[in-house]
Tab-separated table of C-alpha atoms in Angstrom:
chain	number	residue	atom	x	y	z
N	1	UNK	CA	-2.921	1.738	-33.888
N	2	UNK	CA	-2.885	5.416	-33.845
N	3	UNK	CA	0.609	6.719	-33.748
N	4	UNK	CA	-0.285	9.454	-31.109
N	5	UNK	CA	-1.818	6.684	-28.918
N	6	UNK	CA	1.014	4.385	-29.523
N	7	UNK	CA	3.576	7.502	-27.853
N	8	UNK	CA	1.510	7.827	-24.781
N	9	UNK	CA	1.786	4.583	-24.204
N	10	UNK	CA	5.440	4.315	-24.649
N	11	UNK	CA	5.632	7.797	-22.321
N	12	UNK	CA	3.482	5.797	-19.656
N	13	UNK	CA	5.886	3.122	-19.611
N	14	UNK	CA	8.570	4.905	-19.417
N	15	UNK	CA	7.632	7.216	-16.620
N	16	UNK	CA	6.076	4.116	-14.621
N	17	UNK	CA	9.909	2.396	-15.246
N	18	UNK	CA	11.430	5.362	-13.810
N	19	UNK	CA	9.320	5.343	-10.685
N	20	UNK	CA	9.847	1.823	-9.998
N	21	UNK	CA	13.929	2.741	-10.500
N	22	UNK	CA	13.522	5.309	-7.760
N	23	UNK	CA	11.314	3.183	-5.440
N	24	UNK	CA	13.077	1.211	-2.575
N	25	UNK	CA	9.792	-0.959	-2.636
N	26	UNK	CA	6.663	-1.654	-4.394
N	27	UNK	CA	3.422	-3.318	-3.291
N	28	UNK	CA	0.999	-4.918	-5.547
N	29	UNK	CA	-2.534	-4.755	-4.347
N	30	UNK	CA	-6.313	-5.876	-5.300
N	31	UNK	CA	-8.600	-2.884	-4.194
N	32	UNK	CA	-11.631	-4.108	-5.939
N	33	UNK	CA	-14.362	-3.486	-3.612
N	34	UNK	CA	-13.209	-0.270	-1.935
N	35	UNK	CA	-15.255	2.759	-1.609
N	36	UNK	CA	-13.708	5.747	-2.730
N	37	UNK	CA	-13.519	7.278	0.776
N	38	UNK	CA	-11.744	4.261	1.900
N	39	UNK	CA	-9.185	4.603	-0.814
N	40	UNK	CA	-8.771	8.210	0.250
N	41	UNK	CA	-8.297	7.274	3.493
N	42	UNK	CA	-5.354	4.897	2.197
N	43	UNK	CA	-3.878	7.121	0.028
N	44	UNK	CA	-3.658	9.708	3.090
N	45	UNK	CA	-1.963	7.304	5.082
N	46	UNK	CA	0.487	6.267	2.739
N	47	UNK	CA	1.361	9.757	1.669
N	48	UNK	CA	2.148	10.562	5.529
N	49	UNK	CA	4.696	8.058	5.197
N	50	UNK	CA	5.985	9.518	1.804
N	51	UNK	CA	4.405	6.592	0.094
N	52	UNK	CA	2.089	6.848	-2.822
N	53	UNK	CA	-0.428	4.722	-4.606
N	54	UNK	CA	-1.495	4.795	-8.260
N	55	UNK	CA	-3.915	2.546	-10.175
N	56	UNK	CA	-2.015	1.941	-13.653
N	57	UNK	CA	-3.160	-0.450	-16.628
N	58	UNK	CA	-1.919	-4.006	-16.060
N	59	UNK	CA	-0.324	-3.929	-19.438
N	60	UNK	CA	1.736	-0.380	-18.715
N	61	UNK	CA	2.685	-2.392	-15.267
N	62	UNK	CA	3.677	-5.449	-17.336
N	63	UNK	CA	5.709	-3.695	-19.651
N	64	UNK	CA	7.787	-1.449	-17.355
N	65	UNK	CA	8.162	-4.382	-14.468
N	66	UNK	CA	9.912	-6.391	-17.192
N	67	UNK	CA	11.764	-3.335	-18.145
N	68	UNK	CA	13.043	-2.809	-14.488
N	69	UNK	CA	13.934	-6.961	-14.595
N	70	UNK	CA	10.926	-8.067	-12.766
N	71	UNK	CA	9.384	-10.309	-14.838
N	72	UNK	CA	8.167	-12.277	-11.243
N	73	UNK	CA	5.765	-9.768	-11.134
N	74	UNK	CA	4.067	-10.043	-14.510
N	75	UNK	CA	2.053	-13.388	-13.051
N	76	UNK	CA	0.238	-11.471	-10.188
N	77	UNK	CA	-1.119	-8.751	-12.462
N	78	UNK	CA	-4.806	-10.042	-13.366
N	79	UNK	CA	-7.891	-8.293	-12.453
N	80	UNK	CA	-7.662	-4.697	-10.939
N	81	UNK	CA	-4.485	-3.703	-9.331
N	82	UNK	CA	-3.153	-0.631	-7.583
N	83	UNK	CA	0.727	-0.191	-6.976
N	84	UNK	CA	2.074	1.400	-4.082
N	85	UNK	CA	5.609	3.016	-4.055
N	86	UNK	CA	7.568	3.631	-1.134
N	87	UNK	CA	10.440	5.952	-1.628
N	88	UNK	CA	12.407	5.709	1.716
N	89	UNK	CA	11.553	3.101	4.148
N	90	UNK	CA	11.613	-0.094	1.950
N	91	UNK	CA	8.635	-1.447	4.200
N	92	UNK	CA	6.552	1.382	4.833
N	93	UNK	CA	4.400	0.498	2.140
N	94	UNK	CA	3.846	-3.082	3.360
N	95	UNK	CA	2.988	-2.176	6.799
N	96	UNK	CA	0.455	0.197	5.887
N	97	UNK	CA	-1.561	-1.498	3.439
N	98	UNK	CA	-1.176	-4.647	5.768
N	99	UNK	CA	-2.726	-2.695	8.522
N	100	UNK	CA	-5.370	-1.265	6.310
N	101	UNK	CA	-6.429	-4.536	4.976
N	102	UNK	CA	-6.968	-5.959	8.611
N	103	UNK	CA	-9.500	-3.281	9.008
N	104	UNK	CA	-10.719	-3.702	5.222
N	105	UNK	CA	-11.188	-6.869	4.026
N	106	UNK	CA	-11.673	-6.006	0.201
N	107	UNK	CA	-8.002	-5.030	0.008
N	108	UNK	CA	-5.792	-7.820	-0.748
N	109	UNK	CA	-1.722	-7.666	-1.086
N	110	UNK	CA	-0.581	-9.684	-3.952
N	111	UNK	CA	3.186	-9.386	-4.384
N	112	UNK	CA	6.131	-6.613	-3.951
N	113	UNK	CA	9.641	-5.688	-4.899
N	114	UNK	CA	11.462	-4.989	-1.651
N	115	UNK	CA	14.786	-3.496	-1.782
N	116	UNK	CA	15.034	-5.135	-5.430
N	117	UNK	CA	13.925	-8.707	-4.601
N	118	UNK	CA	10.695	-9.732	-5.677
N	119	UNK	CA	8.628	-11.209	-2.729
N	120	UNK	CA	5.443	-13.304	-2.801
N	121	UNK	CA	2.604	-12.563	-0.684
N	122	UNK	CA	3.639	-14.784	2.504
N	123	UNK	CA	6.950	-13.041	2.616
N	124	UNK	CA	5.430	-9.865	1.749
N	125	UNK	CA	3.102	-10.721	4.981
N	126	UNK	CA	6.257	-11.291	7.488
N	127	UNK	CA	7.844	-7.831	6.279
N	128	UNK	CA	5.057	-6.091	6.797
N	129	UNK	CA	4.726	-7.420	10.751
N	130	UNK	CA	8.270	-6.302	11.301
N	131	UNK	CA	8.541	-3.519	13.516
N	132	UNK	CA	9.550	-0.132	12.338
N	133	UNK	CA	13.129	0.716	11.970
N	134	UNK	CA	13.131	3.082	14.519
N	135	UNK	CA	11.691	0.368	16.952
N	136	UNK	CA	14.187	-2.126	15.613
N	137	UNK	CA	17.162	0.351	16.329
N	138	UNK	CA	15.582	1.054	19.988
N	139	UNK	CA	15.671	-2.618	20.670
N	140	UNK	CA	19.437	-2.853	19.711
N	141	UNK	CA	20.348	-0.057	21.684
N	142	UNK	CA	18.458	-1.543	24.800
N	143	UNK	CA	20.392	-4.497	24.244
N	144	UNK	CA	23.624	-2.938	23.884
N	145	UNK	CA	22.998	-0.626	26.790
N	146	UNK	CA	22.019	-3.500	28.923
N	147	UNK	CA	25.302	-5.228	28.238
N	148	UNK	CA	27.237	-2.034	29.141
N	149	UNK	CA	25.299	-1.627	32.312
N	150	UNK	CA	26.040	-5.539	33.269
N	151	UNK	CA	29.469	-4.839	32.586
N	152	UNK	CA	29.793	-1.626	34.635
N	153	UNK	CA	28.297	-3.146	37.287
N	154	UNK	CA	30.941	-6.216	37.456
N	155	UNK	CA	33.713	-3.889	36.869
N	156	UNK	CA	32.427	-1.807	40.090
N	157	UNK	CA	32.024	-4.894	41.792
N	158	UNK	CA	35.558	-6.402	41.037
N	159	UNK	CA	37.190	-2.899	42.210
N	160	UNK	CA	35.351	-2.806	45.287
N	161	UNK	CA	36.148	-6.304	46.206
N	162	UNK	CA	39.876	-5.401	45.266
N	163	UNK	CA	40.082	-2.401	47.456
N	164	UNK	CA	38.634	-4.831	50.335
N	165	UNK	CA	41.326	-7.332	49.784
N	166	UNK	CA	44.173	-4.633	50.043
N	167	UNK	CA	42.621	-3.219	53.083
């Protein structure tokens, strides 16, 4: 093999390895059958959520995944694949891809790595269907406020009852 080609492949593996290390999650998808317009739309939606999607040769992905310690990922690298990277929110890419796949049956979520843990398709779909972080925090705050409100009402009733007894 030409030395220049070999050096370029090594650089590609290292660059992808660095991207995997910096990402909070990666999702492997099968995009075969999507039009250029659909791919552009999907990439735009991902970009808005601070995610990105790249089409990278399976051999480069395989070598980078092994280097990053995600050997489980290698088995799913068959056929044309795209890799979505999420930089901040661990499940943002999975959510966007899942929502897009509901509208476009040509997109299939395969596997992923979320917060350093390999996840199969079934578990990836569970993550993708979770409410957003903001929604979960709102639900938690609502639950806490309801408890505090109930406590305040109970204390107020207790104070009123004590006043009536002392009169």
